[in-house]
JSON list of C-alpha atoms in Angstrom, two decimals:
[
{"chain": "A", "resi": 4, "resn": "CYS", "atom": "CA", "xyz": [-14.35, 12.34, -14.51]},
{"chain": "A", "resi": 5, "resn": "ILE", "atom": "CA", "xyz": [-10.91, 12.68, -13.54]},
{"chain": "A", "resi": 6, "resn": "THR", "atom": "CA", "xyz": [-8.47, 12.63, -16.39]},
{"chain": "A", "resi": 7, "resn": "TYR", "atom": "CA", "xyz": [-4.83, 11.34, -16.65]},
{"chain": "A", "resi": 8, "resn": "SER", "atom": "CA", "xyz": [-2.07, 13.90, -17.05]},
{"chain": "A", "resi": 9, "resn": "MET", "atom": "CA", "xyz": [1.60, 13.15, -16.58]},
{"chain": "A", "resi": 10, "resn": "SER", "atom": "CA", "xyz": [4.50, 15.59, -16.48]},
{"chain": "A", "resi": 11, "resn": "THR", "atom": "CA", "xyz": [6.68, 15.87, -19.44]},
{"chain": "A", "resi": 12, "resn": "LYS", "atom": "CA", "xyz": [9.70, 14.74, -17.26]},
{"chain": "A", "resi": 13, "resn": "GLN", "atom": "CA", "xyz": [7.91, 11.57, -16.34]},
{"chain": "A", "resi": 14, "resn": "GLU", "atom": "CA", "xyz": [6.88, 10.78, -19.89]},
{"chain": "A", "resi": 15, "resn": "ARG", "atom": "CA", "xyz": [10.44, 11.41, -21.07]},
{"chain": "A", "resi": 16, "resn": "THR", "atom": "CA", "xyz": [12.33, 9.53, -18.44]},
{"chain": "A", "resi": 17, "resn": "GLY", "atom": "CA", "xyz": [9.66, 6.80, -17.48]},
{"chain": "A", "resi": 18, "resn": "MET", "atom": "CA", "xyz": [10.75, 7.50, -13.86]},
{"chain": "A", "resi": 19, "resn": "ILE", "atom": "CA", "xyz": [8.46, 8.64, -11.03]},
{"chain": "A", "resi": 20, "resn": "TYR", "atom": "CA", "xyz": [10.43, 11.01, -8.84]},
{"chain": "A", "resi": 21, "resn": "LYS", "atom": "CA", "xyz": [9.55, 12.05, -5.30]},
{"chain": "A", "resi": 22, "resn": "GLU", "atom": "CA", "xyz": [8.23, 15.57, -6.30]},
{"chain": "A", "resi": 23, "resn": "MET", "atom": "CA", "xyz": [5.70, 13.74, -8.69]},
{"chain": "A", "resi": 24, "resn": "TRP", "atom": "CA", "xyz": [3.62, 12.20, -5.94]},
{"chain": "A", "resi": 25, "resn": "LYS", "atom": "CA", "xyz": [0.55, 14.33, -5.04]},
{"chain": "A", "resi": 26, "resn": "ASP", "atom": "CA", "xyz": [-2.00, 13.93, -2.29]},
{"chain": "A", "resi": 27, "resn": "PRO", "atom": "CA", "xyz": [-5.65, 12.85, -3.04]},
{"chain": "A", "resi": 28, "resn": "GLN", "atom": "CA", "xyz": [-6.98, 16.40, -2.41]},
{"chain": "A", "resi": 29, "resn": "TYR", "atom": "CA", "xyz": [-4.67, 17.74, -5.11]},
{"chain": "A", "resi": 30, "resn": "LEU", "atom": "CA", "xyz": [-6.16, 15.15, -7.66]},
{"chain": "A", "resi": 31, "resn": "LEU", "atom": "CA", "xyz": [-9.78, 16.03, -6.68]},
{"chain": "A", "resi": 32, "resn": "PHE", "atom": "CA", "xyz": [-9.38, 19.75, -6.87]},
{"chain": "A", "resi": 33, "resn": "SER", "atom": "CA", "xyz": [-7.40, 19.80, -10.20]},
{"chain": "A", "resi": 34, "resn": "ARG", "atom": "CA", "xyz": [-9.68, 17.04, -11.79]},
{"chain": "A", "resi": 35, "resn": "LYS", "atom": "CA", "xyz": [-6.61, 15.60, -13.42]},
{"chain": "A", "resi": 36, "resn": "GLY", "atom": "CA", "xyz": [-3.44, 13.58, -12.42]},
{"chain": "A", "resi": 37, "resn": "SER", "atom": "CA", "xyz": [-0.87, 11.04, -13.10]},
{"chain": "A", "resi": 38, "resn": "PRO", "atom": "CA", "xyz": [-1.39, 7.21, -12.53]},
{"chain": "A", "resi": 39, "resn": "GLN", "atom": "CA", "xyz": [0.35, 7.43, -9.22]},
{"chain": "A", "resi": 40, "resn": "ASP", "atom": "CA", "xyz": [-2.18, 10.12, -8.16]},
{"chain": "A", "resi": 41, "resn": "HIS", "atom": "CA", "xyz": [-5.03, 8.03, -9.22]},
{"chain": "A", "resi": 42, "resn": "ALA", "atom": "CA", "xyz": [-3.44, 5.07, -7.29]},
{"chain": "A", "resi": 43, "resn": "ILE", "atom": "CA", "xyz": [-3.05, 7.09, -4.06]},
{"chain": "A", "resi": 44, "resn": "LEU", "atom": "CA", "xyz": [-6.71, 8.20, -4.35]},
{"chain": "A", "resi": 45, "resn": "LEU", "atom": "CA", "xyz": [-7.95, 4.46, -4.86]},
{"chain": "A", "resi": 46, "resn": "CYS", "atom": "CA", "xyz": [-5.77, 3.38, -1.96]},
{"chain": "A", "resi": 47, "resn": "SER", "atom": "CA", "xyz": [-7.19, 6.02, 0.43]},
{"chain": "A", "resi": 48, "resn": "VAL", "atom": "CA", "xyz": [-10.77, 4.98, -0.60]},
{"chain": "A", "resi": 49, "resn": "LEU", "atom": "CA", "xyz": [-9.99, 1.33, -0.05]},
{"chain": "A", "resi": 50, "resn": "LEU", "atom": "CA", "xyz": [-8.43, 2.23, 3.34]},
{"chain": "A", "resi": 51, "resn": "GLY", "atom": "CA", "xyz": [-11.40, 4.16, 4.28]},
{"chain": "A", "resi": 52, "resn": "MET", "atom": "CA", "xyz": [-13.47, 1.00, 3.55]},
{"chain": "A", "resi": 53, "resn": "SER", "atom": "CA", "xyz": [-11.23, -0.93, 6.00]},
{"chain": "A", "resi": 54, "resn": "ARG", "atom": "CA", "xyz": [-9.39, -2.82, 3.29]},
{"chain": "A", "resi": 55, "resn": "ASP", "atom": "CA", "xyz": [-5.79, -3.81, 3.72]},
{"chain": "A", "resi": 56, "resn": "ALA", "atom": "CA", "xyz": [-4.58, -1.73, 0.80]},
{"chain": "A", "resi": 57, "resn": "TYR", "atom": "CA", "xyz": [-1.09, -0.50, -0.33]},
{"chain": "A", "resi": 58, "resn": "VAL", "atom": "CA", "xyz": [0.30, 1.58, -3.19]},
{"chain": "A", "resi": 59, "resn": "VAL", "atom": "CA", "xyz": [3.03, -0.50, -4.95]},
{"chain": "A", "resi": 60, "resn": "LYS", "atom": "CA", "xyz": [5.60, 0.54, -7.52]},
{"chain": "A", "resi": 61, "resn": "GLY", "atom": "CA", "xyz": [7.09, -1.41, -10.16]},
{"chain": "A", "resi": 62, "resn": "THR", "atom": "CA", "xyz": [8.04, -1.47, -13.98]},
{"chain": "A", "resi": 63, "resn": "ILE", "atom": "CA", "xyz": [6.10, -2.17, -17.08]},
{"chain": "A", "resi": 64, "resn": "GLN", "atom": "CA", "xyz": [7.02, -2.28, -20.73]},
{"chain": "A", "resi": 65, "resn": "VAL", "atom": "CA", "xyz": [5.30, 0.24, -22.98]},
{"chain": "A", "resi": 66, "resn": "PRO", "atom": "CA", "xyz": [5.36, 0.26, -26.77]},
{"chain": "A", "resi": 67, "resn": "THR", "atom": "CA", "xyz": [7.42, 2.93, -28.51]},
{"chain": "A", "resi": 68, "resn": "ALA", "atom": "CA", "xyz": [7.82, 4.22, -32.00]},
{"chain": "A", "resi": 69, "resn": "MET", "atom": "CA", "xyz": [10.93, 2.17, -32.25]},
{"chain": "A", "resi": 70, "resn": "SER", "atom": "CA", "xyz": [10.66, -1.62, -32.32]},
{"chain": "A", "resi": 71, "resn": "LYS", "atom": "CA", "xyz": [11.87, -2.16, -28.75]},
{"chain": "A", "resi": 72, "resn": "PRO", "atom": "CA", "xyz": [9.51, -1.52, -25.90]},
{"chain": "A", "resi": 73, "resn": "LYS", "atom": "CA", "xyz": [10.60, 0.99, -23.19]},
{"chain": "A", "resi": 74, "resn": "LEU", "atom": "CA", "xyz": [10.73, -0.06, -19.48]},
{"chain": "A", "resi": 75, "resn": "VAL", "atom": "CA", "xyz": [8.93, 2.53, -17.23]},
{"chain": "A", "resi": 76, "resn": "GLU", "atom": "CA", "xyz": [7.88, 2.90, -13.71]},
{"chain": "A", "resi": 77, "resn": "HIS", "atom": "CA", "xyz": [4.30, 2.47, -12.75]},
{"chain": "A", "resi": 78, "resn": "VAL", "atom": "CA", "xyz": [2.06, 2.05, -9.83]},
{"chain": "A", "resi": 79, "resn": "TRP", "atom": "CA", "xyz": [-0.76, -0.17, -8.70]},
{"chain": "A", "resi": 80, "resn": "VAL", "atom": "CA", "xyz": [-2.84, -0.63, -5.64]},
{"chain": "A", "resi": 81, "resn": "MET", "atom": "CA", "xyz": [-2.49, -3.93, -3.94]},
{"chain": "A", "resi": 82, "resn": "THR", "atom": "CA", "xyz": [-5.08, -5.33, -1.35]},
{"chain": "A", "resi": 83, "resn": "ARG", "atom": "CA", "xyz": [-4.53, -8.22, 0.82]},
{"chain": "A", "resi": 84, "resn": "GLU", "atom": "CA", "xyz": [-7.59, -10.52, 0.93]},
{"chain": "A", "resi": 85, "resn": "ASP", "atom": "CA", "xyz": [-8.75, -13.41, 3.23]},
{"chain": "A", "resi": 86, "resn": "GLY", "atom": "CA", "xyz": [-7.36, -16.80, 2.41]},
{"chain": "A", "resi": 87, "resn": "GLY", "atom": "CA", "xyz": [-3.98, -15.52, 1.14]},
{"chain": "A", "resi": 88, "resn": "TRP", "atom": "CA", "xyz": [-5.25, -13.89, -1.90]},
{"chain": "A", "resi": 89, "resn": "VAL", "atom": "CA", "xyz": [-3.73, -10.57, -3.30]},
{"chain": "A", "resi": 90, "resn": "THR", "atom": "CA", "xyz": [-5.65, -8.30, -5.66]},
{"chain": "A", "resi": 91, "resn": "PHE", "atom": "CA", "xyz": [-3.74, -5.89, -7.91]},
{"chain": "A", "resi": 92, "resn": "TRP", "atom": "CA", "xyz": [-5.88, -2.85, -8.97]},
{"chain": "A", "resi": 93, "resn": "GLU", "atom": "CA", "xyz": [-4.67, -0.91, -12.15]},
{"chain": "A", "resi": 94, "resn": "PRO", "atom": "CA", "xyz": [-5.75, 2.62, -11.77]},
{"chain": "A", "resi": 95, "resn": "SER", "atom": "CA", "xyz": [-5.09, 3.41, -15.57]},
{"chain": "A", "resi": 96, "resn": "THR", "atom": "CA", "xyz": [-7.44, 0.81, -16.99]},
{"chain": "A", "resi": 97, "resn": "ARG", "atom": "CA", "xyz": [-9.85, -0.08, -14.11]},
{"chain": "A", "resi": 98, "resn": "GLU", "atom": "CA", "xyz": [-8.72, -3.73, -14.38]},
{"chain": "A", "resi": 99, "resn": "PHE", "atom": "CA", "xyz": [-7.84, -5.78, -11.37]},
{"chain": "A", "resi": 100, "resn": "TYR", "atom": "CA", "xyz": [-5.93, -9.07, -10.89]},
{"chain": "A", "resi": 101, "resn": "HIS", "atom": "CA", "xyz": [-6.59, -11.73, -8.22]},
{"chain": "A", "resi": 102, "resn": "LEU", "atom": "CA", "xyz": [-3.44, -13.80, -7.24]},
{"chain": "A", "resi": 103, "resn": "PRO", "atom": "CA", "xyz": [-3.90, -16.76, -4.91]},
{"chain": "A", "resi": 104, "resn": "ASN", "atom": "CA", "xyz": [-1.63, -17.98, -2.11]},
{"chain": "A", "resi": 105, "resn": "ARG", "atom": "CA", "xyz": [0.48, -14.81, -1.99]},
{"chain": "A", "resi": 106, "resn": "TRP", "atom": "CA", "xyz": [0.76, -14.11, 1.58]},
{"chain": "A", "resi": 107, "resn": "VAL", "atom": "CA", "xyz": [0.50, -15.90, 4.90]},
{"chain": "A", "resi": 108, "resn": "GLU", "atom": "CA", "xyz": [-1.00, -14.54, 8.12]},
{"chain": "A", "resi": 109, "resn": "THR", "atom": "CA", "xyz": [1.03, -15.64, 11.13]},
{"chain": "A", "resi": 110, "resn": "LYS", "atom": "CA", "xyz": [0.23, -15.14, 14.91]},
{"chain": "A", "resi": 111, "resn": "LYS", "atom": "CA", "xyz": [3.07, -13.89, 17.22]},
{"chain": "A", "resi": 112, "resn": "LYS", "atom": "CA", "xyz": [3.00, -13.29, 20.92]},
{"chain": "A", "resi": 113, "resn": "VAL", "atom": "CA", "xyz": [4.10, -9.91, 22.26]},
{"chain": "A", "resi": 114, "resn": "VAL", "atom": "CA", "xyz": [4.98, -9.28, 25.80]},
{"chain": "A", "resi": 115, "resn": "VAL", "atom": "CA", "xyz": [3.64, -5.96, 27.14]},
{"chain": "A", "resi": 116, "resn": "GLU", "atom": "CA", "xyz": [5.43, -4.98, 30.24]},
{"chain": "A", "resi": 117, "resn": "PRO", "atom": "CA", "xyz": [3.86, -2.61, 32.93]},
{"chain": "A", "resi": 118, "resn": "LYS", "atom": "CA", "xyz": [4.87, 0.94, 33.52]},
{"chain": "A", "resi": 119, "resn": "VAL", "atom": "CA", "xyz": [8.33, 1.41, 35.10]},
{"chain": "A", "resi": 120, "resn": "GLN", "atom": "CA", "xyz": [7.79, 4.59, 36.93]},
{"chain": "A", "resi": 121, "resn": "ALA", "atom": "CA", "xyz": [4.92, 4.16, 39.81]},
{"chain": "A", "resi": 122, "resn": "THR", "atom": "CA", "xyz": [4.24, 5.16, 43.21]},
{"chain": "A", "resi": 123, "resn": "ASN", "atom": "CA", "xyz": [4.19, 2.95, 46.21]},
{"chain": "A", "resi": 124, "resn": "GLU", "atom": "CA", "xyz": [0.45, 2.86, 46.13]},
{"chain": "A", "resi": 125, "resn": "GLU", "atom": "CA", "xyz": [0.49, 2.03, 42.56]},
{"chain": "A", "resi": 126, "resn": "GLU", "atom": "CA", "xyz": [3.16, -0.62, 42.89]},
{"chain": "A", "resi": 127, "resn": "GLU", "atom": "CA", "xyz": [1.08, -2.37, 45.49]},
{"chain": "A", "resi": 128, "resn": "ASP", "atom": "CA", "xyz": [-1.96, -2.29, 43.28]},
{"chain": "A", "resi": 129, "resn": "GLU", "atom": "CA", "xyz": [0.03, -3.59, 40.32]},
{"chain": "A", "resi": 130, "resn": "GLU", "atom": "CA", "xyz": [1.43, -6.51, 42.62]},
{"chain": "A", "resi": 131, "resn": "ASP", "atom": "CA", "xyz": [-2.17, -7.68, 42.74]},
{"chain": "A", "resi": 132, "resn": "GLU", "atom": "CA", "xyz": [-2.55, -7.79, 39.06]},
{"chain": "A", "resi": 133, "resn": "THR", "atom": "CA", "xyz": [-0.60, -9.74, 36.57]},
{"chain": "A", "resi": 134, "resn": "ALA", "atom": "CA", "xyz": [2.98, -8.40, 35.84]},
{"chain": "A", "resi": 135, "resn": "LEU", "atom": "CA", "xyz": [2.93, -9.12, 32.16]},
{"chain": "A", "resi": 136, "resn": "ALA", "atom": "CA", "xyz": [0.09, -9.03, 29.77]},
{"chain": "A", "resi": 137, "resn": "ILE", "atom": "CA", "xyz": [0.49, -11.28, 26.73]},
{"chain": "A", "resi": 138, "resn": "GLN", "atom": "CA", "xyz": [-1.26, -9.88, 23.46]},
{"chain": "A", "resi": 139, "resn": "ASP", "atom": "CA", "xyz": [-1.93, -11.54, 20.19]},
{"chain": "A", "resi": 140, "resn": "PHE", "atom": "CA", "xyz": [-1.25, -9.46, 17.24]},
{"chain": "A", "resi": 141, "resn": "THR", "atom": "CA", "xyz": [-1.18, -10.45, 13.50]},
{"chain": "A", "resi": 142, "resn": "SER", "atom": "CA", "xyz": [1.97, -10.05, 11.42]},
{"chain": "A", "resi": 143, "resn": "HIS", "atom": "CA", "xyz": [1.56, -10.35, 7.75]},
{"chain": "A", "resi": 144, "resn": "GLU", "atom": "CA", "xyz": [4.28, -11.62, 5.30]},
{"chain": "A", "resi": 145, "resn": "VAL", "atom": "CA", "xyz": [4.06, -11.07, 1.71]},
{"chain": "A", "resi": 146, "resn": "GLY", "atom": "CA", "xyz": [5.96, -13.31, -0.70]},
{"chain": "A", "resi": 147, "resn": "ASP", "atom": "CA", "xyz": [7.42, -12.05, -4.05]},
{"chain": "A", "resi": 148, "resn": "VAL", "atom": "CA", "xyz": [4.75, -11.15, -6.37]},
{"chain": "A", "resi": 149, "resn": "MET", "atom": "CA", "xyz": [5.20, -10.66, -10.21]},
{"chain": "A", "resi": 150, "resn": "VAL", "atom": "CA", "xyz": [2.43, -9.25, -12.34]},
{"chain": "A", "resi": 151, "resn": "GLU", "atom": "CA", "xyz": [2.52, -9.50, -16.13]},
{"chain": "A", "resi": 152, "resn": "LEU", "atom": "CA", "xyz": [0.32, -7.00, -17.94]}
]
């Protein structure tokens, strides 16, 4: 079991500063870490499984001793699924949320030009081949996403 442990600075301010991000190896060796450490490990595992995964940062409201909740920074893992679905993975509670129609896959054409520097023999060989190769690649656009926890 890997336990949760936040720095006092993160607990006090509710902010996730640059120095608070650790790599998955640190989390596995220390056997404890912050929610962002858990999210990085989860994202790494999902990427290893060839999933389209990202660590995303946002804010949530947490209850306080006072009546007004506090707005703090938090992280999730987001995966883009087939059919435009997006899944948010909550590393703190093991919950996940499926949201439909959140991104659109579009096809674009990219022109790849041949090498500029070539010897005379290479130039003659290249003249026999197509001067430009057109290659399809996929571009992903993600719309605005709002998750309420």
